[in-house]
């Protein structure tokens, strides 16, 4: 499935090359670095974002750390790698894919017999994580496409697109497969305050791919569902518990409530690396609290009076009772989610 969308992150000659997503849609600029700390910084500042993409970025950061390490023994190299892993885990707390990727790389590194073996294992595991993600997205696309019919309007929030993953995206993969099959549909993207991932990123990548897209403000979902025909909502996810509570970009929960009120099916698309079976309830998911200035300043200009701060939870949690189905690379899971999730993941 050829898409007219550049790859979000790549491993090129022992360096990491990633699209600086803060520059989109005005400029397509890349960050190229051999320094794992620069990759950690890119995750923290959201130059790269999206649950699967930050998992891949963290794995590549670990690969950089081992390649450029000056440690002389295997145990020193491993210790350095573990310190780097801890720093990466502190960048963003909600998306479990980052933690999943870091622990997969560390598990593999611990099997190494000597330094060169460790480097090889770490780089190969990081590349494999990227490959697995791309393949999972293609499968999500194949399963999710069946939900989209000719003439449909699909609503989405944030960017759970190719830019947020290795390729194809999660919520967008069904759209790309449907387009390939010749299905005619359009997309409504919520702009997604304050980072505007919907307006800047989803609109950009769907336009690149030739899919009709319109943007609405986040507070317009009620009137848009009343006035426009919305057939289906598909969102991404940052962490899904064993009982089917879904953390995703802030605004997803109200979107699910409005969809329920209007009888619009609400689907979540996510690879199995987004599931966290160690927790059950929504309250157990760590929700990232980001700096107040990211809300009170717009394009560098203050929009609230001096002295008035904002509360900025970057994610919210949608309960399973509002979710119609979860599209994974292993098929579409339906309620009761505690049973369907276990059946597919354990
Ligand atoms: O803060 P972000 O931009 O990293 O949040 C991204 C989302 O919430 C996405 O919907 C989610 O990570 C799924 S990406 C395939």
mmCIF file of C-alpha atoms and ligand atoms in Angstrom:
data_model
loop_
_atom_site.group_PDB
_atom_site.id
_atom_site.type_symbol
_atom_site.label_atom_id
_atom_site.label_comp_id
_atom_site.label_asym_id
_atom_site.label_seq_id
_atom_site.Cartn_x
_atom_site.Cartn_y
_atom_site.Cartn_z
ATOM 1 C CA UNK A 1 0.000 0.000 0.000
ATOM 2 C CA UNK A 2 2.041 3.009 -1.178
ATOM 3 C CA UNK A 3 1.211 6.178 0.773
ATOM 4 C CA UNK A 4 2.376 9.655 -0.130
ATOM 5 C CA UNK A 5 3.564 10.128 3.444
ATOM 6 C CA UNK A 6 7.207 10.217 4.555
ATOM 7 C CA UNK A 7 8.360 7.864 7.301
ATOM 8 C CA UNK A 8 8.140 9.308 10.808
ATOM 9 C CA UNK A 9 11.294 7.719 12.148
ATOM 10 C CA UNK A 10 14.153 5.786 10.570
ATOM 11 C CA UNK A 11 17.443 4.184 11.532
ATOM 12 C CA UNK A 12 19.989 5.469 9.013
ATOM 13 C CA UNK A 13 23.684 4.551 9.213
ATOM 14 C CA UNK A 14 23.770 4.283 12.994
ATOM 15 C CA UNK A 15 21.778 7.470 13.465
ATOM 16 C CA UNK A 16 18.137 8.255 14.097
ATOM 17 C CA UNK A 17 16.269 10.407 11.618
ATOM 18 C CA UNK A 18 12.846 11.652 12.612
ATOM 19 C CA UNK A 19 10.328 14.186 11.363
ATOM 20 C CA UNK A 20 10.123 17.222 13.629
ATOM 21 C CA UNK A 21 6.348 17.166 14.098
ATOM 22 C CA UNK A 22 6.278 20.554 15.817
ATOM 23 C CA UNK A 23 7.138 22.089 12.432
ATOM 24 C CA UNK A 24 4.242 20.496 10.548
ATOM 25 C CA UNK A 25 2.264 21.476 8.518
ATOM 26 C CA UNK A 26 4.407 24.515 7.681
ATOM 27 C CA UNK A 27 7.649 22.664 7.005
ATOM 28 C CA UNK A 28 8.793 19.085 6.647
ATOM 29 C CA UNK A 29 12.007 19.148 8.688
ATOM 30 C CA UNK A 30 14.042 16.265 10.049
ATOM 31 C CA UNK A 31 16.111 15.832 13.177
ATOM 32 C CA UNK A 32 19.096 13.562 12.639
ATOM 33 C CA UNK A 33 21.140 12.540 15.630
ATOM 34 C CA UNK A 34 23.557 9.960 17.008
ATOM 35 C CA UNK A 35 22.884 11.056 20.586
ATOM 36 C CA UNK A 36 20.257 9.128 22.580
ATOM 37 C CA UNK A 37 19.703 12.198 24.806
ATOM 38 C CA UNK A 38 18.553 14.189 21.784
ATOM 39 C CA UNK A 39 16.008 11.466 21.013
ATOM 40 C CA UNK A 40 14.802 11.550 24.642
ATOM 41 C CA UNK A 41 14.454 15.320 24.320
ATOM 42 C CA UNK A 42 12.478 14.917 21.082
ATOM 43 C CA UNK A 43 10.035 12.588 22.883
ATOM 44 C CA UNK A 44 9.671 14.924 25.877
ATOM 45 C CA UNK A 45 9.096 18.043 23.770
ATOM 46 C CA UNK A 46 6.779 16.172 21.369
ATOM 47 C CA UNK A 47 8.934 16.670 18.290
ATOM 48 C CA UNK A 48 8.015 13.016 17.939
ATOM 49 C CA UNK A 49 4.780 11.830 19.531
ATOM 50 C CA UNK A 50 2.105 9.134 19.262
ATOM 51 C CA UNK A 51 2.247 5.976 21.376
ATOM 52 C CA UNK A 52 3.849 3.500 18.914
ATOM 53 C CA UNK A 53 6.230 6.129 17.472
ATOM 54 C CA UNK A 54 7.633 7.030 20.882
ATOM 55 C CA UNK A 55 8.090 3.308 21.589
ATOM 56 C CA UNK A 56 10.193 2.983 18.424
ATOM 57 C CA UNK A 57 12.055 6.214 19.248
ATOM 58 C CA UNK A 58 12.911 4.919 22.735
ATOM 59 C CA UNK A 59 14.157 1.614 21.277
ATOM 60 C CA UNK A 60 16.338 3.497 18.770
ATOM 61 C CA UNK A 61 17.628 5.741 21.583
ATOM 62 C CA UNK A 62 18.796 2.614 23.428
ATOM 63 C CA UNK A 63 20.466 1.417 20.233
ATOM 64 C CA UNK A 64 22.326 4.758 19.956
ATOM 65 C CA UNK A 65 23.377 4.504 23.594
ATOM 66 C CA UNK A 66 25.030 1.116 23.058
ATOM 67 C CA UNK A 67 26.661 2.023 19.743
ATOM 68 C CA UNK A 68 28.210 5.219 21.073
ATOM 69 C CA UNK A 69 29.022 3.875 24.539
ATOM 70 C CA UNK A 70 32.619 4.097 25.762
ATOM 71 C CA UNK A 71 32.097 1.449 28.462
ATOM 72 C CA UNK A 72 34.778 -1.246 28.433
ATOM 73 C CA UNK A 73 33.026 -4.191 29.985
ATOM 74 C CA UNK A 74 29.730 -5.926 29.365
ATOM 75 C CA UNK A 75 28.426 -5.084 32.829
ATOM 76 C CA UNK A 76 29.361 -1.394 32.455
ATOM 77 C CA UNK A 77 27.599 -1.248 29.071
ATOM 78 C CA UNK A 78 24.519 -2.877 30.543
ATOM 79 C CA UNK A 79 24.542 -0.471 33.479
ATOM 80 C CA UNK A 80 24.740 2.504 31.098
ATOM 81 C CA UNK A 81 21.897 1.064 29.065
ATOM 82 C CA UNK A 82 19.747 0.660 32.168
ATOM 83 C CA UNK A 83 20.396 4.290 33.158
ATOM 84 C CA UNK A 84 19.440 5.407 29.678
ATOM 85 C CA UNK A 85 16.262 3.283 29.913
ATOM 86 C CA UNK A 86 15.314 4.988 33.196
ATOM 87 C CA UNK A 87 15.786 8.433 31.621
ATOM 88 C CA UNK A 88 13.651 7.442 28.624
ATOM 89 C CA UNK A 89 10.897 6.143 30.907
ATOM 90 C CA UNK A 90 10.736 9.565 32.569
ATOM 91 C CA UNK A 91 9.998 11.391 29.269
ATOM 92 C CA UNK A 92 6.279 10.633 28.921
ATOM 93 C CA UNK A 93 4.264 8.509 31.359
ATOM 94 C CA UNK A 94 0.982 7.510 29.705
ATOM 95 C CA UNK A 95 1.717 5.637 26.466
ATOM 96 C CA UNK A 96 2.637 2.114 27.534
ATOM 97 C CA UNK A 97 4.295 1.361 24.175
ATOM 98 C CA UNK A 98 7.384 3.255 25.351
ATOM 99 C CA UNK A 99 7.709 1.072 28.462
ATOM 100 C CA UNK A 100 6.962 -2.051 26.420
ATOM 101 C CA UNK A 101 9.681 -1.216 23.871
ATOM 102 C CA UNK A 102 12.273 -0.332 26.526
ATOM 103 C CA UNK A 103 11.717 -3.569 28.436
ATOM 104 C CA UNK A 104 11.879 -5.676 25.240
ATOM 105 C CA UNK A 105 15.240 -4.141 24.355
ATOM 106 C CA UNK A 106 16.608 -4.549 27.896
ATOM 107 C CA UNK A 107 15.478 -8.193 28.083
ATOM 108 C CA UNK A 108 17.368 -8.904 24.868
ATOM 109 C CA UNK A 109 20.459 -6.965 25.989
ATOM 110 C CA UNK A 110 20.639 -9.025 29.190
ATOM 111 C CA UNK A 111 21.072 -12.190 27.099
ATOM 112 C CA UNK A 112 24.334 -10.902 25.547
ATOM 113 C CA UNK A 113 27.606 -12.735 26.105
ATOM 114 C CA UNK A 114 29.894 -9.806 25.255
ATOM 115 C CA UNK A 115 29.719 -6.113 24.240
ATOM 116 C CA UNK A 116 29.551 -6.591 20.461
ATOM 117 C CA UNK A 117 26.818 -9.178 20.921
ATOM 118 C CA UNK A 118 24.898 -6.747 23.126
ATOM 119 C CA UNK A 119 25.113 -3.956 20.510
ATOM 120 C CA UNK A 120 23.919 -6.290 17.785
ATOM 121 C CA UNK A 121 21.019 -7.588 19.862
ATOM 122 C CA UNK A 122 19.898 -4.075 20.877
ATOM 123 C CA UNK A 123 19.969 -2.666 17.322
ATOM 124 C CA UNK A 124 18.227 -5.733 15.885
ATOM 125 C CA UNK A 125 15.519 -5.655 18.566
ATOM 126 C CA UNK A 126 14.890 -1.942 17.966
ATOM 127 C CA UNK A 127 14.528 -2.546 14.222
ATOM 128 C CA UNK A 128 12.262 -5.510 14.904
ATOM 129 C CA UNK A 129 10.012 -3.376 17.142
ATOM 130 C CA UNK A 130 9.610 -0.954 14.241
ATOM 131 C CA UNK A 131 8.856 -3.798 11.807
ATOM 132 C CA UNK A 132 6.304 -5.381 14.172
ATOM 133 C CA UNK A 133 4.551 -2.034 14.552
ATOM 134 C CA UNK A 134 4.288 -1.483 10.815
ATOM 135 C CA UNK A 135 2.943 -5.008 10.269
ATOM 136 C CA UNK A 136 0.432 -4.591 13.124
ATOM 137 C CA UNK A 137 -0.839 -1.372 11.568
ATOM 138 C CA UNK A 138 -1.367 -3.045 8.207
ATOM 139 C CA UNK A 139 -3.418 -5.757 9.900
ATOM 140 C CA UNK A 140 -5.423 -3.167 11.865
ATOM 141 C CA UNK A 141 -6.117 -1.554 8.482
ATOM 142 C CA UNK A 142 -7.324 -4.853 6.999
ATOM 143 C CA UNK A 143 -9.710 -5.548 9.900
ATOM 144 C CA UNK A 144 -10.870 -1.943 10.344
ATOM 145 C CA UNK A 145 -11.553 -1.302 6.666
ATOM 146 C CA UNK A 146 -14.564 -3.611 6.821
ATOM 147 C CA UNK A 147 -16.282 -1.109 9.126
ATOM 148 C CA UNK A 148 -16.197 1.696 6.533
ATOM 149 C CA UNK A 149 -18.889 1.870 3.866
ATOM 150 C CA UNK A 150 -19.311 3.972 0.748
ATOM 151 C CA UNK A 151 -20.457 7.481 1.620
ATOM 152 C CA UNK A 152 -19.424 7.248 5.293
ATOM 153 C CA UNK A 153 -18.095 10.068 7.431
ATOM 154 C CA UNK A 154 -15.466 8.928 9.915
ATOM 155 C CA UNK A 155 -14.540 11.112 12.868
ATOM 156 C CA UNK A 156 -11.181 10.975 14.630
ATOM 157 C CA UNK A 157 -9.253 12.888 17.286
ATOM 158 C CA UNK A 158 -5.587 13.796 17.699
ATOM 159 C CA UNK A 159 -3.240 12.056 15.300
ATOM 160 C CA UNK A 160 -3.275 8.284 15.440
ATOM 161 C CA UNK A 161 -1.866 8.290 11.942
ATOM 162 C CA UNK A 162 1.259 7.267 10.152
ATOM 163 C CA UNK A 163 3.026 10.153 11.889
ATOM 164 C CA UNK A 164 2.250 8.561 15.269
ATOM 165 C CA UNK A 165 3.557 5.116 14.327
ATOM 166 C CA UNK A 166 6.123 3.320 12.173
ATOM 167 C CA UNK A 167 3.790 3.556 9.164
ATOM 168 C CA UNK A 168 0.056 3.561 8.205
ATOM 169 C CA UNK A 169 -1.064 4.592 11.714
ATOM 170 C CA UNK A 170 -3.665 2.861 13.840
ATOM 171 C CA UNK A 171 -6.899 4.873 13.497
ATOM 172 C CA UNK A 172 -5.844 5.870 9.972
ATOM 173 C CA UNK A 173 -4.849 2.392 8.728
ATOM 174 C CA UNK A 174 -8.503 1.382 8.053
ATOM 175 C CA UNK A 175 -8.907 4.650 6.118
ATOM 176 C CA UNK A 176 -5.878 3.924 3.946
ATOM 177 C CA UNK A 177 -7.031 0.376 3.198
ATOM 178 C CA UNK A 178 -10.579 1.590 2.450
ATOM 179 C CA UNK A 179 -9.176 4.211 0.091
ATOM 180 C CA UNK A 180 -7.093 1.564 -1.645
ATOM 181 C CA UNK A 181 -10.202 -0.552 -2.140
ATOM 182 C CA UNK A 182 -11.966 2.396 -3.757
ATOM 183 C CA UNK A 183 -14.428 3.132 -0.936
ATOM 184 C CA UNK A 184 -15.596 6.762 -0.963
ATOM 185 C CA UNK A 185 -15.694 8.393 2.459
ATOM 186 C CA UNK A 186 -14.653 11.553 4.235
ATOM 187 C CA UNK A 187 -13.005 12.275 7.552
ATOM 188 C CA UNK A 188 -13.747 14.851 10.227
ATOM 189 C CA UNK A 189 -10.718 15.509 12.428
ATOM 190 C CA UNK A 190 -11.019 17.214 15.807
ATOM 191 C CA UNK A 191 -8.380 19.944 15.976
ATOM 192 C CA UNK A 192 -7.130 18.678 19.391
ATOM 193 C CA UNK A 193 -6.145 21.580 21.627
ATOM 194 C CA UNK A 194 -3.521 22.557 22.645
ATOM 195 C CA UNK A 195 -1.014 20.796 20.362
ATOM 196 C CA UNK A 196 -3.441 20.686 17.449
ATOM 197 C CA UNK A 197 -2.401 17.211 16.354
ATOM 198 C CA UNK A 198 -5.728 16.887 14.495
ATOM 199 C CA UNK A 199 -5.539 20.222 12.687
ATOM 200 C CA UNK A 200 -1.805 20.152 11.990
ATOM 201 C CA UNK A 201 -0.922 16.468 11.638
ATOM 202 C CA UNK A 202 -3.996 14.373 10.790
ATOM 203 C CA UNK A 203 -5.230 16.953 8.298
ATOM 204 C CA UNK A 204 -1.738 17.124 6.765
ATOM 205 C CA UNK A 205 -1.218 13.394 6.384
ATOM 206 C CA UNK A 206 -4.742 12.659 5.092
ATOM 207 C CA UNK A 207 -4.413 15.473 2.562
ATOM 208 C CA UNK A 208 -1.041 14.054 1.487
ATOM 209 C CA UNK A 209 -2.731 10.679 1.048
ATOM 210 C CA UNK A 210 -5.570 12.210 -0.987
ATOM 211 C CA UNK A 211 -8.340 11.605 1.575
ATOM 212 C CA UNK A 212 -11.043 14.261 2.001
ATOM 213 C CA UNK A 213 -10.740 15.779 5.465
ATOM 214 C CA UNK A 214 -12.396 18.612 7.349
ATOM 215 C CA UNK A 215 -11.352 19.982 10.736
ATOM 216 C CA UNK A 216 -13.722 20.945 13.551
ATOM 217 C CA UNK A 217 -12.943 22.517 16.914
ATOM 218 C CA UNK A 218 -13.014 20.140 19.878
ATOM 219 C CA UNK A 219 -16.007 21.924 21.403
ATOM 220 C CA UNK A 220 -18.030 21.465 18.187
ATOM 221 C CA UNK A 221 -18.566 17.709 18.489
ATOM 222 C CA UNK A 222 -22.138 18.109 19.799
ATOM 223 C CA UNK A 223 -23.369 20.334 17.018
ATOM 224 C CA UNK A 224 -21.413 18.423 14.365
ATOM 225 C CA UNK A 225 -23.052 15.151 15.426
ATOM 226 C CA UNK A 226 -26.449 16.889 15.311
ATOM 227 C CA UNK A 227 -25.988 18.595 11.956
ATOM 228 C CA UNK A 228 -23.631 16.352 9.948
ATOM 229 C CA UNK A 229 -23.991 12.642 9.452
ATOM 230 C CA UNK A 230 -21.198 10.909 11.371
ATOM 231 C CA UNK A 231 -21.210 7.151 10.804
ATOM 232 C CA UNK A 232 -18.238 6.025 12.790
ATOM 233 C CA UNK A 233 -15.609 7.270 15.230
ATOM 234 C CA UNK A 234 -12.140 5.711 15.211
ATOM 235 C CA UNK A 235 -9.519 6.876 17.715
ATOM 236 C CA UNK A 236 -6.095 5.644 18.743
ATOM 237 C CA UNK A 237 -5.020 4.651 22.252
ATOM 238 C CA UNK A 238 -2.057 5.189 24.537
ATOM 239 C CA UNK A 239 -2.818 2.498 27.101
ATOM 240 C CA UNK A 240 -5.626 -0.066 27.378
ATOM 241 C CA UNK A 241 -6.208 -1.939 30.627
ATOM 242 C CA UNK A 242 -7.185 -5.605 30.925
ATOM 243 C CA UNK A 243 -10.826 -4.557 31.405
ATOM 244 C CA UNK A 244 -10.855 -2.279 28.350
ATOM 245 C CA UNK A 245 -10.403 1.197 29.843
ATOM 246 C CA UNK A 246 -8.722 3.287 27.142
ATOM 247 C CA UNK A 247 -6.380 6.217 27.771
ATOM 248 C CA UNK A 248 -6.089 8.437 24.722
ATOM 249 C CA UNK A 249 -5.652 12.101 23.889
ATOM 250 C CA UNK A 250 -7.652 14.421 26.123
ATOM 251 C CA UNK A 251 -11.063 14.944 24.526
ATOM 252 C CA UNK A 252 -11.537 11.299 23.581
ATOM 253 C CA UNK A 253 -13.833 10.578 26.552
ATOM 254 C CA UNK A 254 -16.249 13.455 25.785
ATOM 255 C CA UNK A 255 -16.198 12.361 22.139
ATOM 256 C CA UNK A 256 -17.203 8.833 23.214
ATOM 257 C CA UNK A 257 -20.027 10.240 25.374
ATOM 258 C CA UNK A 258 -21.416 12.326 22.517
ATOM 259 C CA UNK A 259 -21.073 9.386 20.101
ATOM 260 C CA UNK A 260 -23.031 7.184 22.534
ATOM 261 C CA UNK A 261 -25.790 9.808 22.837
ATOM 262 C CA UNK A 262 -26.090 9.897 19.032
ATOM 263 C CA UNK A 263 -25.852 6.139 18.490
ATOM 264 C CA UNK A 264 -22.581 6.490 16.543
ATOM 265 C CA UNK A 265 -20.296 3.425 16.831
ATOM 266 C CA UNK A 266 -17.095 4.285 18.700
ATOM 267 C CA UNK A 267 -14.019 2.198 17.803
ATOM 268 C CA UNK A 268 -10.493 2.309 19.193
ATOM 269 C CA UNK A 269 -7.620 1.118 16.980
ATOM 270 C CA UNK A 270 -4.459 -0.080 18.719
ATOM 271 C CA UNK A 271 -1.750 -2.717 18.398
ATOM 272 C CA UNK A 272 -1.393 -5.270 21.197
ATOM 273 C CA UNK A 273 1.724 -3.363 22.416
ATOM 274 C CA UNK A 274 -0.719 -0.690 23.687
ATOM 275 C CA UNK A 275 -2.389 -3.081 26.152
ATOM 276 C CA UNK A 276 -1.267 -3.073 29.779
ATOM 277 C CA UNK A 277 -2.568 -6.263 31.338
ATOM 278 C CA UNK A 278 -0.912 -5.451 34.660
ATOM 279 C CA UNK A 279 -3.753 -3.037 35.463
ATOM 280 C CA UNK A 280 -7.549 -3.319 35.335
ATOM 281 C CA UNK A 281 -9.132 0.022 36.105
ATOM 282 C CA UNK A 282 -8.947 3.402 34.411
ATOM 283 C CA UNK A 283 -7.774 5.169 37.599
ATOM 284 C CA UNK A 284 -4.620 3.057 37.554
ATOM 285 C CA UNK A 285 -3.401 4.620 34.294
ATOM 286 C CA UNK A 286 -0.809 7.383 34.891
ATOM 287 C CA UNK A 287 -2.120 10.509 33.197
ATOM 288 C CA UNK A 288 0.485 12.951 31.949
ATOM 289 C CA UNK A 289 0.131 16.435 33.385
ATOM 290 C CA UNK A 290 1.934 18.883 31.078
ATOM 291 C CA UNK A 291 3.081 22.449 31.740
ATOM 292 C CA UNK A 292 0.390 25.125 32.129
ATOM 293 C CA UNK A 293 2.100 27.347 29.511
ATOM 294 C CA UNK A 294 1.303 24.840 26.783
ATOM 295 C CA UNK A 295 -2.329 25.907 27.220
ATOM 296 C CA UNK A 296 -1.975 29.537 28.312
ATOM 297 C CA UNK A 297 0.318 30.441 25.416
ATOM 298 C CA UNK A 298 -0.712 30.082 21.778
ATOM 299 C CA UNK A 299 2.055 30.406 19.197
ATOM 300 C CA UNK A 300 4.127 32.108 21.898
ATOM 301 C CA UNK A 301 1.426 34.650 22.808
ATOM 302 C CA UNK A 302 -0.416 34.591 26.136
ATOM 303 C CA UNK A 303 -4.183 33.979 25.829
ATOM 304 C CA UNK A 304 -5.078 34.121 29.546
ATOM 305 C CA UNK A 305 -4.551 37.052 31.897
ATOM 306 C CA UNK A 306 -1.173 37.162 33.682
ATOM 307 C CA UNK A 307 -1.388 35.096 36.856
ATOM 308 C CA UNK A 308 -4.077 32.709 35.553
ATOM 309 C CA UNK A 309 -2.725 29.212 35.021
ATOM 310 C CA UNK A 310 -4.209 26.216 33.211
ATOM 311 C CA UNK A 311 -4.727 22.600 34.248
ATOM 312 C CA UNK A 312 -3.478 20.442 31.420
ATOM 313 C CA UNK A 313 -4.137 16.722 31.586
ATOM 314 C CA UNK A 314 -2.806 15.475 28.252
ATOM 315 C CA UNK A 315 -4.961 12.307 28.207
ATOM 316 C CA UNK A 316 -8.307 11.077 29.457
ATOM 317 C CA UNK A 317 -9.791 7.634 30.027
ATOM 318 C CA UNK A 318 -12.797 6.238 28.179
ATOM 319 C CA UNK A 319 -14.642 3.445 30.024
ATOM 320 C CA UNK A 320 -15.356 0.193 28.161
ATOM 321 C CA UNK A 321 -19.133 0.758 28.288
ATOM 322 C CA UNK A 322 -18.728 3.569 25.719
ATOM 323 C CA UNK A 323 -16.589 1.535 23.326
ATOM 324 C CA UNK A 324 -18.124 -0.473 20.480
ATOM 325 C CA UNK A 325 -14.965 -2.369 19.568
ATOM 326 C CA UNK A 326 -11.169 -2.339 19.701
ATOM 327 C CA UNK A 327 -9.447 -2.948 16.360
ATOM 328 C CA UNK A 328 -6.146 -4.793 16.871
ATOM 329 C CA UNK A 329 -3.763 -6.629 14.551
ATOM 330 C CA UNK A 330 -5.355 -9.860 15.800
ATOM 331 C CA UNK A 331 -8.914 -8.875 14.945
ATOM 332 C CA UNK A 332 -11.670 -6.654 16.300
ATOM 333 C CA UNK A 333 -12.395 -7.183 19.993
ATOM 334 C CA UNK A 334 -15.948 -6.709 21.246
ATOM 335 C CA UNK A 335 -17.520 -6.503 24.730
ATOM 336 C CA UNK A 336 -17.239 -7.945 27.255
ATOM 337 C CA UNK A 337 -13.675 -6.658 26.861
ATOM 338 C CA UNK A 338 -12.261 -8.327 29.971
ATOM 339 C CA UNK A 339 -12.957 -11.645 28.227
ATOM 340 C CA UNK A 340 -12.100 -10.726 24.609
ATOM 341 C CA UNK A 341 -8.841 -8.993 25.605
ATOM 342 C CA UNK A 342 -7.650 -11.993 27.610
ATOM 343 C CA UNK A 343 -8.639 -14.412 24.853
ATOM 344 C CA UNK A 344 -6.490 -12.591 22.306
ATOM 345 C CA UNK A 345 -3.586 -11.390 24.434
ATOM 346 C CA UNK A 346 -2.879 -14.233 26.846
HETATM 347 O O1 LIG B 1 0.299 13.493 23.043
HETATM 348 P P1 LIG B 1 0.379 12.635 21.813
HETATM 349 O O2 LIG B 1 0.321 13.413 20.545
HETATM 350 O O3 LIG B 1 1.555 11.690 21.886
HETATM 351 O O4 LIG B 1 -0.929 11.759 21.891
HETATM 352 C C1 LIG B 1 -1.186 10.848 20.870
HETATM 353 C C2 LIG B 1 -2.469 10.143 21.006
HETATM 354 O O5 LIG B 1 -3.198 10.307 21.952
HETATM 355 C C3 LIG B 1 -2.753 9.109 19.964
HETATM 356 O O6 LIG B 1 -4.117 9.001 19.727
HETATM 357 C C4 LIG B 1 -2.248 7.764 20.475
HETATM 358 O O7 LIG B 1 -0.913 7.877 20.875
HETATM 359 C C5 LIG B 1 -2.360 6.696 19.450
HETATM 360 S S1 LIG B 1 -1.162 6.912 18.186
HETATM 361 C C6 LIG B 1 -1.338 5.662 17.063
#
